[in-house]
Coordinates of C-alpha atoms and ligand atoms in Angstrom, one line a residue:
X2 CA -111.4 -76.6 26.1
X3 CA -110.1 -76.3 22.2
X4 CA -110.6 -72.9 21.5
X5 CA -110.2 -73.9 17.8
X6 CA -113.6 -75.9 18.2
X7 CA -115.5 -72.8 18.7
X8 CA -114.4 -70.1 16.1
X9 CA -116.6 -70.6 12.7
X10 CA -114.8 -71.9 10.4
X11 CA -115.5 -69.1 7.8
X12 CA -114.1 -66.6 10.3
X13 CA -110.9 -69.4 11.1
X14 CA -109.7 -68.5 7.2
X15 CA -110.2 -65.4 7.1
X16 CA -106.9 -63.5 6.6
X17 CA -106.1 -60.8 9.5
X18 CA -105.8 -57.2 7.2
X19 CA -102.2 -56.6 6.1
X20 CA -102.7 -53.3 7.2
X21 CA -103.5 -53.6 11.0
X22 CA -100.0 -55.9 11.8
X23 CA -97.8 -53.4 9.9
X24 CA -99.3 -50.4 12.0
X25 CA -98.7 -52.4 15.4
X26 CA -95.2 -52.3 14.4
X27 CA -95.3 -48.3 13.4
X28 CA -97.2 -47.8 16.8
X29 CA -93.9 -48.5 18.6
X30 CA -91.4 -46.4 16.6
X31 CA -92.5 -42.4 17.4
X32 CA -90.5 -40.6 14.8
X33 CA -91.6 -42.8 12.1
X34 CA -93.8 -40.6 9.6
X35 CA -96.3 -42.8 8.3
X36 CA -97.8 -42.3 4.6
X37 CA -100.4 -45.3 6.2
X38 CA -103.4 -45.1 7.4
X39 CA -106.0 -44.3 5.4
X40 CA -107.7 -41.5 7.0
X41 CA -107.9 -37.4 6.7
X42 CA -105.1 -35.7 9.1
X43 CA -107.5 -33.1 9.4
X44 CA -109.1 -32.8 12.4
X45 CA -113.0 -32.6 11.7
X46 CA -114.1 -29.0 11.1
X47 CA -115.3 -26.7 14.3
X48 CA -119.0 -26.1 13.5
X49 CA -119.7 -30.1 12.8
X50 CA -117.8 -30.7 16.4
X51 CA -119.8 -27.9 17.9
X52 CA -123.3 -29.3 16.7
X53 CA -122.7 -32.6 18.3
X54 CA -121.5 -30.7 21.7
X55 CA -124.4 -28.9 21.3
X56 CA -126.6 -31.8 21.0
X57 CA -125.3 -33.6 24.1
X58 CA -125.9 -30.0 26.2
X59 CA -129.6 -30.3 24.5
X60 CA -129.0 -34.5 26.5
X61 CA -129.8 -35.7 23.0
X62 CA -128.2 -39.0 24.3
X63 CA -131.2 -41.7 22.9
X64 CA -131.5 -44.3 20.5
X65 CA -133.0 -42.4 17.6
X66 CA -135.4 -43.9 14.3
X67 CA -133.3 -47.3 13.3
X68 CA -133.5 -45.7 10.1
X69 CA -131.7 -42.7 11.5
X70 CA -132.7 -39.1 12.3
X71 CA -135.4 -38.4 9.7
X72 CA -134.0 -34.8 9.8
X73 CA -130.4 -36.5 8.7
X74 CA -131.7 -38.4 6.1
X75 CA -134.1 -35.4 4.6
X76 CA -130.2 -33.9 4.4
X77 CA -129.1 -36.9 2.9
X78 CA -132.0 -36.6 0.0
X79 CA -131.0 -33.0 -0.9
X80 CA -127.5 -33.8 -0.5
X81 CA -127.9 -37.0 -3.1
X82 CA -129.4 -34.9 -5.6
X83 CA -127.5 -32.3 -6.2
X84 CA -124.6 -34.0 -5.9
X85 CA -125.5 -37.7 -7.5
X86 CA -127.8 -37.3 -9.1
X87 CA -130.8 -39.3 -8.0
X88 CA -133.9 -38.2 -5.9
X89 CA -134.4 -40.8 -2.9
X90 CA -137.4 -40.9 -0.7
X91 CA -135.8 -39.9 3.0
X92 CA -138.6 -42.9 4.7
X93 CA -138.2 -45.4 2.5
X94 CA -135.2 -44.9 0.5
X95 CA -132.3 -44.4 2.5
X96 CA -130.6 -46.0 5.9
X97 CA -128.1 -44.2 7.9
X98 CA -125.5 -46.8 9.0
X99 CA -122.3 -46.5 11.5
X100 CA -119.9 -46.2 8.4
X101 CA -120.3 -47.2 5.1
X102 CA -118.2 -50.2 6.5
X103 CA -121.8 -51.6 8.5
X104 CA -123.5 -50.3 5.1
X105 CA -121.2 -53.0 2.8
X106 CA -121.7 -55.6 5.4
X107 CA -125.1 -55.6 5.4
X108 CA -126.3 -55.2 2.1
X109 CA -124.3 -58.2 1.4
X110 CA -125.5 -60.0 3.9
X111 CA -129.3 -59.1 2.7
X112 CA -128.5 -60.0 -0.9
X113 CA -126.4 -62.9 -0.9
X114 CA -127.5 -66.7 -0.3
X115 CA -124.3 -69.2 0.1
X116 CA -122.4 -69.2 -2.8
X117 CA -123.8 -66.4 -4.5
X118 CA -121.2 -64.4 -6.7
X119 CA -119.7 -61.0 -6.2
X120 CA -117.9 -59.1 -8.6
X121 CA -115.4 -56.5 -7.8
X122 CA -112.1 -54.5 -9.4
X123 CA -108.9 -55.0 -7.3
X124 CA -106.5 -53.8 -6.0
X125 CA -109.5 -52.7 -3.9
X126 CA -110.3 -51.6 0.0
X127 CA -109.2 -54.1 2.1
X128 CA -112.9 -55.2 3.7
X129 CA -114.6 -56.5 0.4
X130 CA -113.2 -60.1 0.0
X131 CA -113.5 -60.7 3.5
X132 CA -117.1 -59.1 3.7
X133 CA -118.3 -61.3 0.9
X134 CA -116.4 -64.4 2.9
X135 CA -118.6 -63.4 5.8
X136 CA -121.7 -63.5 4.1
X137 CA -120.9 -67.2 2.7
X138 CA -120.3 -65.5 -0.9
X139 CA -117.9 -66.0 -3.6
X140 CA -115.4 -62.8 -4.0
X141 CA -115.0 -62.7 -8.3
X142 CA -112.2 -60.2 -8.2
X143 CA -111.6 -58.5 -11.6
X144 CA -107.9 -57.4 -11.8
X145 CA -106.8 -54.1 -13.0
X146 CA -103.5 -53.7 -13.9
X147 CA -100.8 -51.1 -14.0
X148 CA -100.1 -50.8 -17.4
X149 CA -103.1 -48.7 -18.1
X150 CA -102.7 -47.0 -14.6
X151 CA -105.2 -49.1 -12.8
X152 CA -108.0 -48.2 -15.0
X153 CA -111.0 -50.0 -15.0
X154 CA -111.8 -52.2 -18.4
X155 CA -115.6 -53.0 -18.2
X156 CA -114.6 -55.8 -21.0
X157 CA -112.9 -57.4 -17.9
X158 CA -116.1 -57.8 -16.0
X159 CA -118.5 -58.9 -19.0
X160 CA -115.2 -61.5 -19.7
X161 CA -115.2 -62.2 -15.7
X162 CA -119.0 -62.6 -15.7
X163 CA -120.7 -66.6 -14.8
X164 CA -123.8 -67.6 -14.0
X165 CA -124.2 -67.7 -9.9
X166 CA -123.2 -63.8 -10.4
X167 CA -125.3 -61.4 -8.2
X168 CA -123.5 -58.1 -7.1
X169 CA -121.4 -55.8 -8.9
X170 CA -119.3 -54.1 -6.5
X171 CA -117.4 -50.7 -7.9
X172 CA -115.5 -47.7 -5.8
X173 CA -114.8 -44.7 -7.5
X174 CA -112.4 -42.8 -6.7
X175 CA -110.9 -46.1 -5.6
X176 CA -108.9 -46.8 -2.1
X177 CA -105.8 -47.6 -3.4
X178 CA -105.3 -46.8 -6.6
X179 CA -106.9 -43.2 -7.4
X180 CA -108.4 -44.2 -10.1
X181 CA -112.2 -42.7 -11.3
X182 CA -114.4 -43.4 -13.8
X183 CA -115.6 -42.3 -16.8
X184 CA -118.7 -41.5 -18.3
X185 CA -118.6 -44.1 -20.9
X186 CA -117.0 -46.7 -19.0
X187 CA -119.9 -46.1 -16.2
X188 CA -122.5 -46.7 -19.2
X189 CA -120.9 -50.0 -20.4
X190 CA -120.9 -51.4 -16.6
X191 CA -124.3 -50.6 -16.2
X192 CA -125.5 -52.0 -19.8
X193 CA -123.8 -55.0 -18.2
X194 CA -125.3 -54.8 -14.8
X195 CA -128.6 -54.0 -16.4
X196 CA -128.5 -57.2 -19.0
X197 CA -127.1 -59.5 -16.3
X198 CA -129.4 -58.3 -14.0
X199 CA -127.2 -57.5 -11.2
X200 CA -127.8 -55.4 -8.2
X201 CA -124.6 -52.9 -8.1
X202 CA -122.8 -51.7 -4.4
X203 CA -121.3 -48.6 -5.5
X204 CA -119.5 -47.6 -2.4
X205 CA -118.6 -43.6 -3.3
X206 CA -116.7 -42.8 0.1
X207 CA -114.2 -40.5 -1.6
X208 CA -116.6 -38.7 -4.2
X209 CA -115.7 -35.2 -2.8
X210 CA -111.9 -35.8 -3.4
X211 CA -112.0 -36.0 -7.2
X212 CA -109.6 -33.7 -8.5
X213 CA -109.8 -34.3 -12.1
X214 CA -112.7 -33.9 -13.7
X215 CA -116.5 -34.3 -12.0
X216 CA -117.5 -37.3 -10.2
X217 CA -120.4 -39.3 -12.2
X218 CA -122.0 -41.8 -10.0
X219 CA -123.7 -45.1 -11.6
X220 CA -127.0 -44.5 -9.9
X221 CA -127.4 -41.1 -12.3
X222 CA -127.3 -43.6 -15.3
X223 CA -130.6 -44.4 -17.0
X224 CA -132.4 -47.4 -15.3
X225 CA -129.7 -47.9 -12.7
X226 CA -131.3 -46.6 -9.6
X227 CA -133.1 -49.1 -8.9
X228 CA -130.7 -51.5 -9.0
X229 CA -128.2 -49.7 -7.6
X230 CA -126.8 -49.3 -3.9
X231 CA -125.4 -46.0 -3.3
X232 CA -123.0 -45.7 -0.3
X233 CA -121.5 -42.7 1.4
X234 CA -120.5 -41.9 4.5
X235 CA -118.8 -38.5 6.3
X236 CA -115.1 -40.2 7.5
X237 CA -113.4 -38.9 4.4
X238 CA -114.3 -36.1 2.6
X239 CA -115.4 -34.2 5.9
X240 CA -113.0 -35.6 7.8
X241 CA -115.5 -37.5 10.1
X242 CA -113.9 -41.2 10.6
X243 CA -114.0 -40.7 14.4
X244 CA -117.6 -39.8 14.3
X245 CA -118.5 -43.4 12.5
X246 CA -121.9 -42.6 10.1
X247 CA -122.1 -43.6 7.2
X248 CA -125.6 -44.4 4.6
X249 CA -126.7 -46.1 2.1
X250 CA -129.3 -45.2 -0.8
X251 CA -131.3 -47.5 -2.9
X252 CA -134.3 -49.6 -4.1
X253 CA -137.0 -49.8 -1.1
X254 CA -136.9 -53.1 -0.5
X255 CA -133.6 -53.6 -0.1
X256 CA -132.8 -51.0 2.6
X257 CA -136.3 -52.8 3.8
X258 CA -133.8 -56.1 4.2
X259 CA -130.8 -54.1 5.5
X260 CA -132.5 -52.6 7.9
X261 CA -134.1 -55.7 9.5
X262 CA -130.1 -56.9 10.0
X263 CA -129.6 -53.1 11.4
X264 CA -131.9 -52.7 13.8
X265 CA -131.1 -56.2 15.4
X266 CA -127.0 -56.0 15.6
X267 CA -126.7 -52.4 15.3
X268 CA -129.7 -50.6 16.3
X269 CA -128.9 -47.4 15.1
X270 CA -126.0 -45.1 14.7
X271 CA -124.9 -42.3 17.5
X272 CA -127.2 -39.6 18.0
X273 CA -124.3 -37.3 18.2
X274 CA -122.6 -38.4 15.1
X275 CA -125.7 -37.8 13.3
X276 CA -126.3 -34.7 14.5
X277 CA -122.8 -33.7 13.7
X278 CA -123.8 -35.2 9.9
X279 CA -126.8 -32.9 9.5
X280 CA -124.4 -29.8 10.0
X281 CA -122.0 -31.2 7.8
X282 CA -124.8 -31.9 4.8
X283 CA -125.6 -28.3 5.7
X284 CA -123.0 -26.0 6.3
X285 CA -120.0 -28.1 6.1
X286 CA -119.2 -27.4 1.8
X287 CA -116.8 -24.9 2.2
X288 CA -114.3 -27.1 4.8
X289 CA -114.4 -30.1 2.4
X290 CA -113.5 -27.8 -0.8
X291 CA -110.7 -26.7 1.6
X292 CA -109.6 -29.8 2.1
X293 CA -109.5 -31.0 -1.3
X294 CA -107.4 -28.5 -2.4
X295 CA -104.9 -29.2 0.4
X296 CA -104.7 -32.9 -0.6
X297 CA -104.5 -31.7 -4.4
X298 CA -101.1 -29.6 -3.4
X299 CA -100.2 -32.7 -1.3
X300 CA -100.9 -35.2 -4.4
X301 CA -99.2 -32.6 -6.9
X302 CA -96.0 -32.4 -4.7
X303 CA -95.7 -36.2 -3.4
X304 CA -96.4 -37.8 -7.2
X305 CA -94.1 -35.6 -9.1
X306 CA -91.1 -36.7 -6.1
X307 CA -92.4 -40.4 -6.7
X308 CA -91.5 -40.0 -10.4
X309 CA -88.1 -37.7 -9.6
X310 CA -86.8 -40.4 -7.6
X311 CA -87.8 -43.1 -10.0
X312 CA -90.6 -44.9 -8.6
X313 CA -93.4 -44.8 -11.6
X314 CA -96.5 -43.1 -10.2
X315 CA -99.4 -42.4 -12.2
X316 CA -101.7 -39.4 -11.2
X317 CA -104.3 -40.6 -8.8
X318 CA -107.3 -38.8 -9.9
X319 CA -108.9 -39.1 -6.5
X320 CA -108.7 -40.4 -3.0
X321 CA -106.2 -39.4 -0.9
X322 CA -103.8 -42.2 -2.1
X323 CA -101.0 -42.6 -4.5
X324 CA -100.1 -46.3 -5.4
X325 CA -96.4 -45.9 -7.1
X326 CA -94.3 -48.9 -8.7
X327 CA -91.1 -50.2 -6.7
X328 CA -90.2 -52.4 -9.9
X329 CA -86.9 -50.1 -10.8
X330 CA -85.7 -50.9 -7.1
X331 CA -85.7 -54.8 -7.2
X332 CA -87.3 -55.6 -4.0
X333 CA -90.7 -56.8 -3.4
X334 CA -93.6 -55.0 -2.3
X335 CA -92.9 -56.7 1.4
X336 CA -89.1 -56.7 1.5
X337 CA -89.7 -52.6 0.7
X338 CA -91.9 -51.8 3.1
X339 CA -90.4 -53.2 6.3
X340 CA -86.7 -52.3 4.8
X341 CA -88.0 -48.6 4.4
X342 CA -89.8 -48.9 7.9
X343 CA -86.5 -49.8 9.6
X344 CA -83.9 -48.2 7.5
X345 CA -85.6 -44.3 7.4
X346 CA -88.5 -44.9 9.7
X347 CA -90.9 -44.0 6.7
X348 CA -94.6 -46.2 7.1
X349 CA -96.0 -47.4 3.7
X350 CA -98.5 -50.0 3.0
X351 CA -97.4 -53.0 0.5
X352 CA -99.5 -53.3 -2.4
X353 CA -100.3 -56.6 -2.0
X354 CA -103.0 -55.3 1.0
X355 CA -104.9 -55.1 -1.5
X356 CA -105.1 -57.8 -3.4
X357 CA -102.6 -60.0 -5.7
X358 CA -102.3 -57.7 -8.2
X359 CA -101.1 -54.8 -5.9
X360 CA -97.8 -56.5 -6.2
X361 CA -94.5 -54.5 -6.9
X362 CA -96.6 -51.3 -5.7
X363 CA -97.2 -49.7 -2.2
X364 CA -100.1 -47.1 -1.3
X365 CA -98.7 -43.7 0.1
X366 CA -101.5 -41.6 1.6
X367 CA -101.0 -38.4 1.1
X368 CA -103.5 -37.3 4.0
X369 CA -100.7 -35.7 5.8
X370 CA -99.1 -32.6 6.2
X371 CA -97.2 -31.0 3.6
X372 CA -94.1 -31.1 6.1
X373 CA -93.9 -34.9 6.8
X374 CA -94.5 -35.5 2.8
X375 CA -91.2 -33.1 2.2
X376 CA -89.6 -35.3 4.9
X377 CA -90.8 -38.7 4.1
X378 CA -90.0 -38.1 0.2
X379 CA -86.6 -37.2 1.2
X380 CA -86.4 -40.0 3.4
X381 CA -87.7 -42.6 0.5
X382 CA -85.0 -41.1 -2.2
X383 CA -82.2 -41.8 0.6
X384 CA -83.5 -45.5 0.3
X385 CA -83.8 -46.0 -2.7
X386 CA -80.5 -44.4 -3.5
X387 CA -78.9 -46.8 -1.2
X388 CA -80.9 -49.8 -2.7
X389 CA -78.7 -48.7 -6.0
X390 CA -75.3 -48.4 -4.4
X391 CA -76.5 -52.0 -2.9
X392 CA -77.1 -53.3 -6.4
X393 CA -74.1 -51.9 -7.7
X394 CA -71.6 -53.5 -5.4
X395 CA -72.9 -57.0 -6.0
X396 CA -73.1 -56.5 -9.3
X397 CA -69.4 -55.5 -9.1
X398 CA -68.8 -58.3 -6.9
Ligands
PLP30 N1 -114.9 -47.9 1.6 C1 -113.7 -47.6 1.3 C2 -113.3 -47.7 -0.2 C3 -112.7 -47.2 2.2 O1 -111.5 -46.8 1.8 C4 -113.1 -47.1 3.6 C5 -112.2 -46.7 4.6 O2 -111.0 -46.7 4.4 C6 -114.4 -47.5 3.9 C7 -115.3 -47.9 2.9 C8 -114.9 -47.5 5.3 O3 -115.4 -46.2 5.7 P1 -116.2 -45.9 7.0 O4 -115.3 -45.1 7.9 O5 -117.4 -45.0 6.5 O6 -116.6 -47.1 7.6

């Protein structure tokens, strides 16, 4: 039997995640500090624990509504309201989904017929190109580039733009760069969206970790909810990743067409995860404002050593990720990475994880404790200073 005659060939090319293979090497070194993995280092807070306990003492162990717990997505409602603006209808309007990883696969498998275009920003979250591959799309990535700090140029996209294009795919904050967006740029993607007529995935994971400034989401923007799909989930701003719930908000008829791929390969998310995520909509505001401020401190501290020891950093304005330059140093992103892994046992993610234009750069999380950022800072400038020495004797050579 030739196991290469029975893989799809769309899944055959598709690349394994750059970040997975470096964190089976990190897995085997225990005093390595890793600045990888892109997930709070908080554990989630008491009282959202406690209601999902509390919920398996009540044996609330059942498949619930495909849709989710109506009760969640009532939560859900209030919760998009107040804090994005649109009003959506909790039975038609809304799916609860296990992350807003399911929620990105699906939509796109709802919207997209082969060869159908996508358009996206990268450096971007690892999962889009491949999720467009796997829904026999075409990934139009839109670079953004460091000289204006990884900033989003709507001209890019309207320049980027061919006919075949369906979905406008954006993340704010964005996973890895940090970067939000602003009110005017928002208005000129969705004048673009709106005379393209293009449905837009706004995937808005790290809303609650903007530090600078309020977040605006696109579906606030006049005539944009209903072409806009709003996704959210719990695993980052409440710390939730573990838990695995995630939603998505939009037009009627297309949560109609996600949920029809739901209920048949999903079914429905955990009971107990959505329990947990109606105490979190309710109760859980004050733990993610305590968060944020942690990471703020964290982001403060590890960007200002960054730029001490001379790798340029720009301020993320949210996420949980900085995404300095290793230009100065004369490695690449690669060569950096694993030196830095085996010389001071210090776990970073290459740039290029993220895309082609993520070269010369790596993503530092700074979702971990103030203690390991002192350590692994001091750790990086020890490097680096020995990269110099390094270039000085051949040069002297
Ligand atoms: N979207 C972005 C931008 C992310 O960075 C991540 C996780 O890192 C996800 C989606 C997936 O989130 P979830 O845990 O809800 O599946």
């Amino acid at each position: 039997m030739n196991p290469e005659n029975f893989i799809a060939d769309h899944v055959k090319s598709l690349p394994r995640s750059g970040i997975r293979d470096f964190f089976a090497i990190v897995s085997e070194m225990p005093q390595a500090i890793s600045l990888g993995i892109g997930e709070p280092d908080f554990v989630t807070p008491w009282k959202i624990r406690e209601a999902s306990i509390f919920a398996l003492e009540q044996g609330k162990t059942s498949y619930t509504d495909n849709r989710g717990l109506l009760s969640l997505r009532k939560e859900i409602s209030k919760y998009c309201s107040s804090f994005f603006g649109p009003e959506y209808d909790p039975v038609s309007e809304i799916l609860v989904t296990v992350g807003v990883s399911e929620a990105i696969d699906i939509a796109l498998r709802s919207i997209l017929n082969p060869g159908d275009m996508v358009l996206y920003h990268e450096p971007c979250y690892v999962s889009y190109a491949p999720s467009v591959a796997l829904a026999f799309g075409e990934a139009i990535p839109v670079t953004t580039t460091p000289g204006n700090e990884f900033s989003l140029d709507p001209e890019a996209f309207e320049k980027a733009w061919k006919p075949g294009c369906k979905v406008l795919m954006l993340n704010f904050p964005t996973n890895p760069t940090g970067g939000t967006a602003n009110h005017e740029k928002l208005e000129r993607l969705a004048k673009f969206a709106r005379d393209k007529d293009l449905i837009v995935i706004s995937d808005e994971i790290y809303a609650e970790l903007t530090y600078e400034g309020e977040h605006v989401s696109i579906s606030s923007l006049p005539g944009m909810k209903e072409r806009t799909l709003l996704l959210h989930g719990f695993s980052k701003g409440f710390a939730m990743t573990g838990f695995r719930v995630g939603f998505g908000c939009g037009p009627d008829w297309l949560i109609e067409a996600m949920m029809k791929i739901h209920q048949y390969c999903m079914m429905c998310a955990p009971i107990l995860s959505q329990e947990a995520a109606v105490e979190a909509l309710k109760n859980g505001q004050d733990d993610v404002l305590h968060m944020r401020e942690q990471y703020k401190k964290r982001r403060d501290f590890l960007v200002r050593r960054f730029n001490e020891i001379g790798l340029a950093c720009h301020l993320p304005r949210g996420s949980f990720y900085a995404f300095p330059s290793i230009s100065s140093t004369g490695l690449n992103e690669v060569d950096f990475c694993h030196r830095l892994l085996r010389e001071q046992e210090v776990a970073l993610v290459p740039g290029t994880a993220f895309g082609d234009h993520g070269t010369h750069h790596f993503r530092a999380s700074f979702s971990t404790s103030y203690e390991k950022l002192v350590k692994a800072s001091d750790r990086i400038e020890k490097f680096v200073s020995s990269l110099d020495s390094e270039n000085f004797e051949s040069a002297a050579v």
